[in-house]
Amino acid sequence: MNASLADQLRGARVYDLEQPRFFGMPIYPSHRPGYFYALYRRHRDGWQPERHGPRTGSSGVLTMMEHSGTHLDALCHQACDLKLHGGLPVEQVETPAGFTRLGVETVPPLLGRGVLLDVAGWKGQAPLPARYSISAEELNGCAAAQGVEVRAGDVLLVRTGYAALWHDEAAYLQAAGVAKSGTLWAAERGVVAVGADNMSWDVPDERDPETGATLFAHVYLLPQKGIYIMENLNLEELARVRCYSFAFVGIPLKLTGATGSPLRPLALA
């Protein structure tokens, strides 16, 4: 690393976009039981000063769904007419141990320009109404008001204001989301990934009248466009300081064959 880049990193303000993980956090119904952590080995259990001196250790057991908490969807997570991205038939790559193609271990580190469209702030209502559907026109209007342009290769983040309700599962699961037109708007701009401060980017249970698909973005962005989806982001601090353009860092775990991964996304400005 050259000195100037190291200096830039040291001088950057870092915004942590991950929500805390805990038993009882909001979980999409199809991904229950979600998350569980238990302390398995306690310090007191290993207290053997005659053998190890003053040192003790502890460790726990973590059980969680890939799509719990702040996470990224791999391209194998969703299919359209039983075909994955690139027209790959699901029966050719599904195994009891996961996917032989398009697993989350194939997702490259997301390093690049990030753009926040704070729709809730722009409309002066945070959070937005329950199950509110954000249109392409609204995304375009918000971008213009903020003075930002969404460009090819960007990571696009949309704020609904529901991150503030992360400790209220019932309210959080009613979050606003991005409408079909908004999803098409994002894809047309050539983004590499999208993300929102809600459970699914989409509006829960909204059905596309043309295709009959629920969660339209999931059947369009992942299998048809190869655009990654990030969910359950915390965009409150970015919005508070009106940081709308930044360096984005998002690195999923290399879970071989998995359909998604926990994510620790960061914004540097």
PDB file of C-alpha atoms in Angstrom:
ATOM      1  CA  MET A   1       0.000   0.000   0.000  1.00  0.00           C
ATOM      2  CA  ASN A   2       1.418   3.392  -0.931  1.00  0.00           C
ATOM      3  CA  ALA A   3       1.714   6.068   1.728  1.00  0.00           C
ATOM      4  CA  SER A   4      -0.948   8.356   0.286  1.00  0.00           C
ATOM      5  CA  LEU A   5      -3.590   5.613   0.247  1.00  0.00           C
ATOM      6  CA  ALA A   6      -2.702   4.583   3.790  1.00  0.00           C
ATOM      7  CA  ASP A   7      -3.015   8.204   4.898  1.00  0.00           C
ATOM      8  CA  GLN A   8      -6.403   8.504   3.193  1.00  0.00           C
ATOM      9  CA  LEU A   9      -7.678   5.406   4.984  1.00  0.00           C
ATOM     10  CA  ARG A  10      -6.389   6.619   8.348  1.00  0.00           C
ATOM     11  CA  GLY A  11      -8.082   9.961   7.799  1.00  0.00           C
ATOM     12  CA  ALA A  12     -11.429   8.577   6.633  1.00  0.00           C
ATOM     13  CA  ARG A  13     -14.504   8.565   8.819  1.00  0.00           C
ATOM     14  CA  VAL A  14     -15.899   5.048   9.042  1.00  0.00           C
ATOM     15  CA  TYR A  15     -19.641   4.390   9.195  1.00  0.00           C
ATOM     16  CA  ASP A  16     -20.653   0.916  10.367  1.00  0.00           C
ATOM     17  CA  LEU A  17     -23.732  -0.188   8.410  1.00  0.00           C
ATOM     18  CA  GLU A  18     -24.330  -3.516  10.188  1.00  0.00           C
ATOM     19  CA  GLN A  19     -27.168  -4.089  12.640  1.00  0.00           C
ATOM     20  CA  PRO A  20     -26.325  -5.885  15.917  1.00  0.00           C
ATOM     21  CA  ARG A  21     -27.135  -9.594  15.964  1.00  0.00           C
ATOM     22  CA  PHE A  22     -29.061 -11.095  18.868  1.00  0.00           C
ATOM     23  CA  PHE A  23     -31.666 -13.727  19.592  1.00  0.00           C
ATOM     24  CA  GLY A  24     -35.025 -12.090  18.981  1.00  0.00           C
ATOM     25  CA  MET A  25     -33.896  -9.701  16.257  1.00  0.00           C
ATOM     26  CA  PRO A  26     -36.245  -9.396  13.258  1.00  0.00           C
ATOM     27  CA  ILE A  27     -36.228 -12.485  11.032  1.00  0.00           C
ATOM     28  CA  TYR A  28     -37.999 -12.988   7.727  1.00  0.00           C
ATOM     29  CA  PRO A  29     -40.572 -15.769   8.318  1.00  0.00           C
ATOM     30  CA  SER A  30     -39.008 -18.175   5.799  1.00  0.00           C
ATOM     31  CA  HIS A  31     -35.614 -17.822   7.527  1.00  0.00           C
ATOM     32  CA  ARG A  32     -36.621 -18.788  11.037  1.00  0.00           C
ATOM     33  CA  PRO A  33     -35.280 -19.809  13.536  1.00  0.00           C
ATOM     34  CA  GLY A  34     -32.803 -17.159  12.498  1.00  0.00           C
ATOM     35  CA  TYR A  35     -30.069 -16.672  15.062  1.00  0.00           C
ATOM     36  CA  PHE A  36     -28.931 -18.329  18.279  1.00  0.00           C
ATOM     37  CA  TYR A  37     -25.690 -18.050  20.250  1.00  0.00           C
ATOM     38  CA  ALA A  38     -24.815 -19.938  23.406  1.00  0.00           C
ATOM     39  CA  LEU A  39     -21.680 -19.783  25.517  1.00  0.00           C
ATOM     40  CA  TYR A  40     -20.504 -23.401  25.474  1.00  0.00           C
ATOM     41  CA  ARG A  41     -17.150 -23.309  27.253  1.00  0.00           C
ATOM     42  CA  ARG A  42     -16.841 -20.940  30.201  1.00  0.00           C
ATOM     43  CA  HIS A  43     -13.646 -19.592  31.725  1.00  0.00           C
ATOM     44  CA  ARG A  44     -14.477 -21.286  34.994  1.00  0.00           C
ATOM     45  CA  ASP A  45     -14.743 -24.667  33.184  1.00  0.00           C
ATOM     46  CA  GLY A  46     -11.098 -24.525  32.104  1.00  0.00           C
ATOM     47  CA  TRP A  47      -9.557 -23.074  35.232  1.00  0.00           C
ATOM     48  CA  GLN A  48      -6.509 -25.322  35.715  1.00  0.00           C
ATOM     49  CA  PRO A  49      -3.694 -23.121  37.027  1.00  0.00           C
ATOM     50  CA  GLU A  50      -1.420 -26.101  37.677  1.00  0.00           C
ATOM     51  CA  ARG A  51      -1.613 -27.009  33.951  1.00  0.00           C
ATOM     52  CA  HIS A  52      -2.140 -23.716  32.127  1.00  0.00           C
ATOM     53  CA  GLY A  53      -1.067 -21.133  34.643  1.00  0.00           C
ATOM     54  CA  PRO A  54      -3.355 -18.094  34.905  1.00  0.00           C
ATOM     55  CA  ARG A  55      -4.770 -18.455  31.375  1.00  0.00           C
ATOM     56  CA  THR A  56      -8.362 -19.578  30.665  1.00  0.00           C
ATOM     57  CA  GLY A  57     -10.444 -19.568  27.493  1.00  0.00           C
ATOM     58  CA  SER A  58     -14.080 -19.486  26.524  1.00  0.00           C
ATOM     59  CA  SER A  59     -15.983 -20.264  23.313  1.00  0.00           C
ATOM     60  CA  GLY A  60     -19.545 -20.561  22.087  1.00  0.00           C
ATOM     61  CA  VAL A  61     -21.819 -22.200  19.555  1.00  0.00           C
ATOM     62  CA  LEU A  62     -23.381 -20.065  16.840  1.00  0.00           C
ATOM     63  CA  THR A  63     -26.436 -21.267  14.909  1.00  0.00           C
ATOM     64  CA  MET A  64     -27.842 -18.949  12.291  1.00  0.00           C
ATOM     65  CA  MET A  65     -29.525 -18.792   8.921  1.00  0.00           C
ATOM     66  CA  GLU A  66     -27.464 -17.228   6.141  1.00  0.00           C
ATOM     67  CA  HIS A  67     -30.188 -14.637   5.651  1.00  0.00           C
ATOM     68  CA  SER A  68     -30.447 -13.413   9.233  1.00  0.00           C
ATOM     69  CA  GLY A  69     -29.233 -10.005  10.315  1.00  0.00           C
ATOM     70  CA  THR A  70     -27.269  -7.787   7.947  1.00  0.00           C
ATOM     71  CA  HIS A  71     -26.357 -10.010   5.021  1.00  0.00           C
ATOM     72  CA  LEU A  72     -25.773 -10.376   1.302  1.00  0.00           C
ATOM     73  CA  ASP A  73     -27.732 -12.632  -1.067  1.00  0.00           C
ATOM     74  CA  ALA A  74     -25.662 -14.834  -3.367  1.00  0.00           C
ATOM     75  CA  LEU A  75     -26.801 -15.355  -6.954  1.00  0.00           C
ATOM     76  CA  CYS A  76     -27.907 -18.925  -6.154  1.00  0.00           C
ATOM     77  CA  HIS A  77     -30.379 -17.617  -3.564  1.00  0.00           C
ATOM     78  CA  GLN A  78     -33.176 -17.023  -6.068  1.00  0.00           C
ATOM     79  CA  ALA A  79     -34.252 -18.656  -9.334  1.00  0.00           C
ATOM     80  CA  CYS A  80     -36.634 -17.640 -12.104  1.00  0.00           C
ATOM     81  CA  ASP A  81     -38.548 -20.581 -13.582  1.00  0.00           C
ATOM     82  CA  LEU A  82     -36.044 -22.872 -11.832  1.00  0.00           C
ATOM     83  CA  LYS A  83     -33.068 -21.240 -13.544  1.00  0.00           C
ATOM     84  CA  LEU A  84     -30.282 -19.340 -11.832  1.00  0.00           C
ATOM     85  CA  HIS A  85     -28.193 -16.491 -13.208  1.00  0.00           C
ATOM     86  CA  GLY A  86     -26.900 -17.297 -16.670  1.00  0.00           C
ATOM     87  CA  GLY A  87     -29.779 -19.683 -17.358  1.00  0.00           C
ATOM     88  CA  LEU A  88     -28.283 -22.392 -15.134  1.00  0.00           C
ATOM     89  CA  PRO A  89     -30.904 -25.046 -14.241  1.00  0.00           C
ATOM     90  CA  VAL A  90     -31.149 -25.457 -10.477  1.00  0.00           C
ATOM     91  CA  GLU A  91     -31.154 -29.273 -10.644  1.00  0.00           C
ATOM     92  CA  GLN A  92     -27.630 -29.214 -12.093  1.00  0.00           C
ATOM     93  CA  VAL A  93     -26.085 -27.412  -9.138  1.00  0.00           C
ATOM     94  CA  GLU A  94     -28.204 -28.076  -6.032  1.00  0.00           C
ATOM     95  CA  THR A  95     -26.753 -30.618  -3.594  1.00  0.00           C
ATOM     96  CA  PRO A  96     -27.437 -31.440   0.070  1.00  0.00           C
ATOM     97  CA  ALA A  97     -24.210 -29.590   0.903  1.00  0.00           C
ATOM     98  CA  GLY A  98     -25.155 -26.464  -1.032  1.00  0.00           C
ATOM     99  CA  PHE A  99     -24.592 -25.186  -4.553  1.00  0.00           C
ATOM    100  CA  THR A 100     -21.733 -26.249  -6.806  1.00  0.00           C
ATOM    101  CA  ARG A 101     -22.018 -22.965  -8.747  1.00  0.00           C
ATOM    102  CA  LEU A 102     -22.846 -19.380  -7.816  1.00  0.00           C
ATOM    103  CA  GLY A 103     -22.426 -19.924  -4.060  1.00  0.00           C
ATOM    104  CA  VAL A 104     -21.605 -16.950  -1.875  1.00  0.00           C
ATOM    105  CA  GLU A 105     -17.919 -17.907  -1.897  1.00  0.00           C
ATOM    106  CA  THR A 106     -17.849 -16.687  -5.529  1.00  0.00           C
ATOM    107  CA  VAL A 107     -18.984 -13.168  -4.602  1.00  0.00           C
ATOM    108  CA  PRO A 108     -16.055 -10.764  -4.958  1.00  0.00           C
ATOM    109  CA  PRO A 109     -15.360  -8.164  -2.273  1.00  0.00           C
ATOM    110  CA  LEU A 110     -17.623  -5.189  -2.885  1.00  0.00           C
ATOM    111  CA  LEU A 111     -15.170  -2.300  -2.968  1.00  0.00           C
ATOM    112  CA  GLY A 112     -16.182   0.856  -4.759  1.00  0.00           C
ATOM    113  CA  ARG A 113     -18.354   3.912  -4.787  1.00  0.00           C
ATOM    114  CA  GLY A 114     -21.468   3.813  -2.658  1.00  0.00           C
ATOM    115  CA  VAL A 115     -24.487   6.086  -2.993  1.00  0.00           C
ATOM    116  CA  LEU A 116     -27.181   6.613  -0.377  1.00  0.00           C
ATOM    117  CA  LEU A 117     -30.634   7.732  -1.472  1.00  0.00           C
ATOM    118  CA  ASP A 118     -32.273   8.863   1.753  1.00  0.00           C
ATOM    119  CA  VAL A 119     -35.862   8.656   0.562  1.00  0.00           C
ATOM    120  CA  ALA A 120     -37.254   8.890   4.097  1.00  0.00           C
ATOM    121  CA  GLY A 121     -35.277  12.064   4.764  1.00  0.00           C
ATOM    122  CA  TRP A 122     -36.122  13.577   1.390  1.00  0.00           C
ATOM    123  CA  LYS A 123     -39.845  13.006   1.971  1.00  0.00           C
ATOM    124  CA  GLY A 124     -39.589  14.247   5.557  1.00  0.00           C
ATOM    125  CA  GLN A 125     -41.060  11.090   7.040  1.00  0.00           C
ATOM    126  CA  ALA A 126     -38.889   8.587   8.873  1.00  0.00           C
ATOM    127  CA  PRO A 127     -39.840   5.872   8.834  1.00  0.00           C
ATOM    128  CA  LEU A 128     -41.917   5.863   5.678  1.00  0.00           C
ATOM    129  CA  PRO A 129     -45.455   4.470   6.000  1.00  0.00           C
ATOM    130  CA  ALA A 130     -45.712   0.710   6.517  1.00  0.00           C
ATOM    131  CA  ARG A 131     -45.300  -1.228   3.266  1.00  0.00           C
ATOM    132  CA  TYR A 132     -44.805   1.989   1.326  1.00  0.00           C
ATOM    133  CA  SER A 133     -43.582   1.300  -2.219  1.00  0.00           C
ATOM    134  CA  ILE A 134     -40.749   3.560  -3.443  1.00  0.00           C
ATOM    135  CA  SER A 135     -41.035   4.266  -7.162  1.00  0.00           C
ATOM    136  CA  ALA A 136     -38.431   5.016  -9.813  1.00  0.00           C
ATOM    137  CA  GLU A 137     -39.712   8.578  -9.945  1.00  0.00           C
ATOM    138  CA  GLU A 138     -39.045   8.977  -6.229  1.00  0.00           C
ATOM    139  CA  LEU A 139     -35.541   7.510  -6.459  1.00  0.00           C
ATOM    140  CA  ASN A 140     -34.788   9.864  -9.335  1.00  0.00           C
ATOM    141  CA  GLY A 141     -36.229  12.833  -7.444  1.00  0.00           C
ATOM    142  CA  CYS A 142     -34.303  11.991  -4.295  1.00  0.00           C
ATOM    143  CA  ALA A 143     -31.034  11.686  -6.241  1.00  0.00           C
ATOM    144  CA  ALA A 144     -31.620  15.061  -7.872  1.00  0.00           C
ATOM    145  CA  ALA A 145     -32.443  16.719  -4.543  1.00  0.00           C
ATOM    146  CA  GLN A 146     -29.285  15.287  -2.954  1.00  0.00           C
ATOM    147  CA  GLY A 147     -27.127  16.262  -5.929  1.00  0.00           C
ATOM    148  CA  VAL A 148     -25.889  12.727  -6.580  1.00  0.00           C
ATOM    149  CA  GLU A 149     -25.889  10.558  -9.669  1.00  0.00           C
ATOM    150  CA  VAL A 150     -26.136   6.770  -9.573  1.00  0.00           C
ATOM    151  CA  ARG A 151     -23.566   5.391 -12.012  1.00  0.00           C
ATOM    152  CA  ALA A 152     -22.502   2.031 -13.410  1.00  0.00           C
ATOM    153  CA  GLY A 153     -20.513   0.008 -10.871  1.00  0.00           C
ATOM    154  CA  ASP A 154     -22.016   1.775  -7.853  1.00  0.00           C
ATOM    155  CA  VAL A 155     -23.447   0.167  -4.744  1.00  0.00           C
ATOM    156  CA  LEU A 156     -26.881   1.735  -4.256  1.00  0.00           C
ATOM    157  CA  LEU A 157     -28.327   2.025  -0.743  1.00  0.00           C
ATOM    158  CA  VAL A 158     -31.878   3.196  -0.061  1.00  0.00           C
ATOM    159  CA  ARG A 159     -33.078   4.458   3.329  1.00  0.00           C
ATOM    160  CA  THR A 160     -36.659   3.840   4.437  1.00  0.00           C
ATOM    161  CA  GLY A 161     -36.030   4.831   8.065  1.00  0.00           C
ATOM    162  CA  TYR A 162     -36.875   1.398   9.458  1.00  0.00           C
ATOM    163  CA  ALA A 163     -33.377   0.720  10.803  1.00  0.00           C
ATOM    164  CA  ALA A 164     -34.435   2.704  13.881  1.00  0.00           C
ATOM    165  CA  LEU A 165     -37.037  -0.013  14.569  1.00  0.00           C
ATOM    166  CA  TRP A 166     -34.549  -2.908  14.593  1.00  0.00           C
ATOM    167  CA  HIS A 167     -35.544  -3.847  18.163  1.00  0.00           C
ATOM    168  CA  ASP A 168     -39.253  -3.985  17.269  1.00  0.00           C
ATOM    169  CA  GLU A 169     -39.735  -7.016  15.034  1.00  0.00           C
ATOM    170  CA  ALA A 170     -43.467  -6.519  14.433  1.00  0.00           C
ATOM    171  CA  ALA A 171     -42.968  -2.964  13.173  1.00  0.00           C
ATOM    172  CA  TYR A 172     -39.764  -3.736  11.291  1.00  0.00           C
ATOM    173  CA  LEU A 173     -41.378  -6.540   9.284  1.00  0.00           C
ATOM    174  CA  GLN A 174     -43.887  -3.995   7.939  1.00  0.00           C
ATOM    175  CA  ALA A 175     -41.132  -1.845   6.455  1.00  0.00           C
ATOM    176  CA  ALA A 176     -41.382   0.134   3.263  1.00  0.00           C
ATOM    177  CA  GLY A 177     -39.465  -1.120   0.261  1.00  0.00           C
ATOM    178  CA  VAL A 178     -38.562  -0.461  -3.342  1.00  0.00           C
ATOM    179  CA  ALA A 179     -41.219  -0.939  -6.015  1.00  0.00           C
ATOM    180  CA  LYS A 180     -40.720  -2.767  -9.295  1.00  0.00           C
ATOM    181  CA  SER A 181     -40.140   0.512 -11.111  1.00  0.00           C
ATOM    182  CA  GLY A 182     -37.464   1.473  -8.569  1.00  0.00           C
ATOM    183  CA  THR A 183     -35.740  -1.878  -9.016  1.00  0.00           C
ATOM    184  CA  LEU A 184     -35.736  -1.466 -12.796  1.00  0.00           C
ATOM    185  CA  TRP A 185     -34.374   2.078 -12.356  1.00  0.00           C
ATOM    186  CA  ALA A 186     -31.462   0.769 -10.291  1.00  0.00           C
ATOM    187  CA  ALA A 187     -30.672  -2.040 -12.733  1.00  0.00           C
ATOM    188  CA  GLU A 188     -30.766   0.323 -15.703  1.00  0.00           C
ATOM    189  CA  ARG A 189     -27.983   2.335 -14.091  1.00  0.00           C
ATOM    190  CA  GLY A 190     -25.693  -0.685 -13.942  1.00  0.00           C
ATOM    191  CA  VAL A 191     -25.207  -0.941 -10.179  1.00  0.00           C
ATOM    192  CA  VAL A 192     -23.342  -3.991  -8.889  1.00  0.00           C
ATOM    193  CA  ALA A 193     -25.391  -4.281  -5.704  1.00  0.00           C
ATOM    194  CA  VAL A 194     -28.357  -2.729  -3.939  1.00  0.00           C
ATOM    195  CA  GLY A 195     -29.228  -2.605  -0.274  1.00  0.00           C
ATOM    196  CA  ALA A 196     -31.787  -1.138   2.089  1.00  0.00           C
ATOM    197  CA  ASP A 197     -32.598  -0.755   5.768  1.00  0.00           C
ATOM    198  CA  ASN A 198     -35.376  -3.334   5.571  1.00  0.00           C
ATOM    199  CA  MET A 199     -35.809  -7.094   5.421  1.00  0.00           C
ATOM    200  CA  SER A 200     -35.973  -7.634   1.674  1.00  0.00           C
ATOM    201  CA  TRP A 201     -35.321  -4.467  -0.430  1.00  0.00           C
ATOM    202  CA  ASP A 202     -38.760  -5.267  -1.886  1.00  0.00           C
ATOM    203  CA  VAL A 203     -42.059  -4.399  -0.242  1.00  0.00           C
ATOM    204  CA  PRO A 204     -43.219  -7.476   1.738  1.00  0.00           C
ATOM    205  CA  ASP A 205     -45.817  -9.558  -0.138  1.00  0.00           C
ATOM    206  CA  GLU A 206     -46.131  -7.046  -2.994  1.00  0.00           C
ATOM    207  CA  ARG A 207     -46.930  -8.999  -6.164  1.00  0.00           C
ATOM    208  CA  ASP A 208     -45.942  -7.940  -9.668  1.00  0.00           C
ATOM    209  CA  PRO A 209     -49.136  -8.007 -11.772  1.00  0.00           C
ATOM    210  CA  GLU A 210     -47.217  -8.794 -14.969  1.00  0.00           C
ATOM    211  CA  THR A 211     -45.175 -11.804 -13.835  1.00  0.00           C
ATOM    212  CA  GLY A 212     -47.151 -12.805 -10.747  1.00  0.00           C
ATOM    213  CA  ALA A 213     -43.901 -12.775  -8.766  1.00  0.00           C
ATOM    214  CA  THR A 214     -43.671 -11.752  -5.148  1.00  0.00           C
ATOM    215  CA  LEU A 215     -40.410 -10.002  -4.180  1.00  0.00           C
ATOM    216  CA  PHE A 216     -39.913  -8.853  -7.768  1.00  0.00           C
ATOM    217  CA  ALA A 217     -36.378  -7.590  -7.175  1.00  0.00           C
ATOM    218  CA  HIS A 218     -35.306 -11.026  -5.998  1.00  0.00           C
ATOM    219  CA  VAL A 219     -36.516 -12.722  -9.164  1.00  0.00           C
ATOM    220  CA  TYR A 220     -35.095  -9.956 -11.359  1.00  0.00           C
ATOM    221  CA  LEU A 221     -31.845  -8.671  -9.869  1.00  0.00           C
ATOM    222  CA  LEU A 222     -30.280 -11.969  -8.777  1.00  0.00           C
ATOM    223  CA  PRO A 223     -31.120 -14.565 -11.466  1.00  0.00           C
ATOM    224  CA  GLN A 224     -31.639 -12.225 -14.404  1.00  0.00           C
ATOM    225  CA  LYS A 225     -29.211  -9.352 -13.861  1.00  0.00           C
ATOM    226  CA  GLY A 226     -26.541 -10.740 -11.540  1.00  0.00           C
ATOM    227  CA  ILE A 227     -26.947  -7.816  -9.129  1.00  0.00           C
ATOM    228  CA  TYR A 228     -26.421  -8.610  -5.450  1.00  0.00           C
ATOM    229  CA  ILE A 229     -28.927  -7.642  -2.754  1.00  0.00           C
ATOM    230  CA  MET A 230     -28.011  -6.581   0.783  1.00  0.00           C
ATOM    231  CA  GLU A 231     -30.606  -6.463   3.536  1.00  0.00           C
ATOM    232  CA  ASN A 232     -31.010  -5.132   7.081  1.00  0.00           C
ATOM    233  CA  LEU A 233     -28.525  -2.293   6.735  1.00  0.00           C
ATOM    234  CA  ASN A 234     -28.258   0.493   9.284  1.00  0.00           C
ATOM    235  CA  LEU A 235     -28.232   3.754   7.333  1.00  0.00           C
ATOM    236  CA  GLU A 236     -29.178   6.103  10.154  1.00  0.00           C
ATOM    237  CA  GLU A 237     -25.766   7.653  10.793  1.00  0.00           C
ATOM    238  CA  LEU A 238     -25.055   8.203   7.094  1.00  0.00           C
ATOM    239  CA  ALA A 239     -28.396   9.967   6.749  1.00  0.00           C
ATOM    240  CA  ARG A 240     -27.876  12.035   9.894  1.00  0.00           C
ATOM    241  CA  VAL A 241     -24.677  13.594   8.523  1.00  0.00           C
ATOM    242  CA  ARG A 242     -26.053  13.713   4.953  1.00  0.00           C
ATOM    243  CA  CYS A 243     -23.253  11.580   3.579  1.00  0.00           C
ATOM    244  CA  TYR A 244     -24.663  10.562   0.219  1.00  0.00           C
ATOM    245  CA  SER A 245     -21.502   9.446  -1.615  1.00  0.00           C
ATOM    246  CA  PHE A 246     -18.701   7.396  -0.069  1.00  0.00           C
ATOM    247  CA  ALA A 247     -16.316   4.495  -0.475  1.00  0.00           C
ATOM    248  CA  PHE A 248     -18.186   1.254   0.204  1.00  0.00           C
ATOM    249  CA  VAL A 249     -16.632  -1.901   1.637  1.00  0.00           C
ATOM    250  CA  GLY A 250     -18.640  -5.133   1.911  1.00  0.00           C
ATOM    251  CA  ILE A 251     -16.934  -8.514   2.182  1.00  0.00           C
ATOM    252  CA  PRO A 252     -19.037 -11.693   2.560  1.00  0.00           C
ATOM    253  CA  LEU A 253     -17.661 -14.835   4.152  1.00  0.00           C
ATOM    254  CA  LYS A 254     -16.471 -17.666   1.901  1.00  0.00           C
ATOM    255  CA  LEU A 255     -19.169 -20.139   2.915  1.00  0.00           C
ATOM    256  CA  THR A 256     -18.826 -22.734   0.171  1.00  0.00           C
ATOM    257  CA  GLY A 257     -22.106 -23.418  -1.611  1.00  0.00           C
ATOM    258  CA  ALA A 258     -24.126 -21.119   0.647  1.00  0.00           C
ATOM    259  CA  THR A 259     -26.953 -18.918  -0.616  1.00  0.00           C
ATOM    260  CA  GLY A 260     -25.906 -15.895   1.420  1.00  0.00           C
ATOM    261  CA  SER A 261     -23.513 -14.598   4.035  1.00  0.00           C
ATOM    262  CA  PRO A 262     -23.436 -12.336   7.075  1.00  0.00           C
ATOM    263  CA  LEU A 263     -21.964  -8.979   6.096  1.00  0.00           C
ATOM    264  CA  ARG A 264     -20.121  -6.186   7.899  1.00  0.00           C
ATOM    265  CA  PRO A 265     -20.620  -3.312   5.420  1.00  0.00           C
ATOM    266  CA  LEU A 266     -18.708  -0.079   5.921  1.00  0.00           C
ATOM    267  CA  ALA A 267     -18.878   3.366   4.379  1.00  0.00           C
ATOM    268  CA  LEU A 268     -15.711   5.499   4.344  1.00  0.00           C
ATOM    269  CA  ALA A 269     -15.906   9.227   3.738  1.00  0.00           C
TER     270      ALA A 269
END
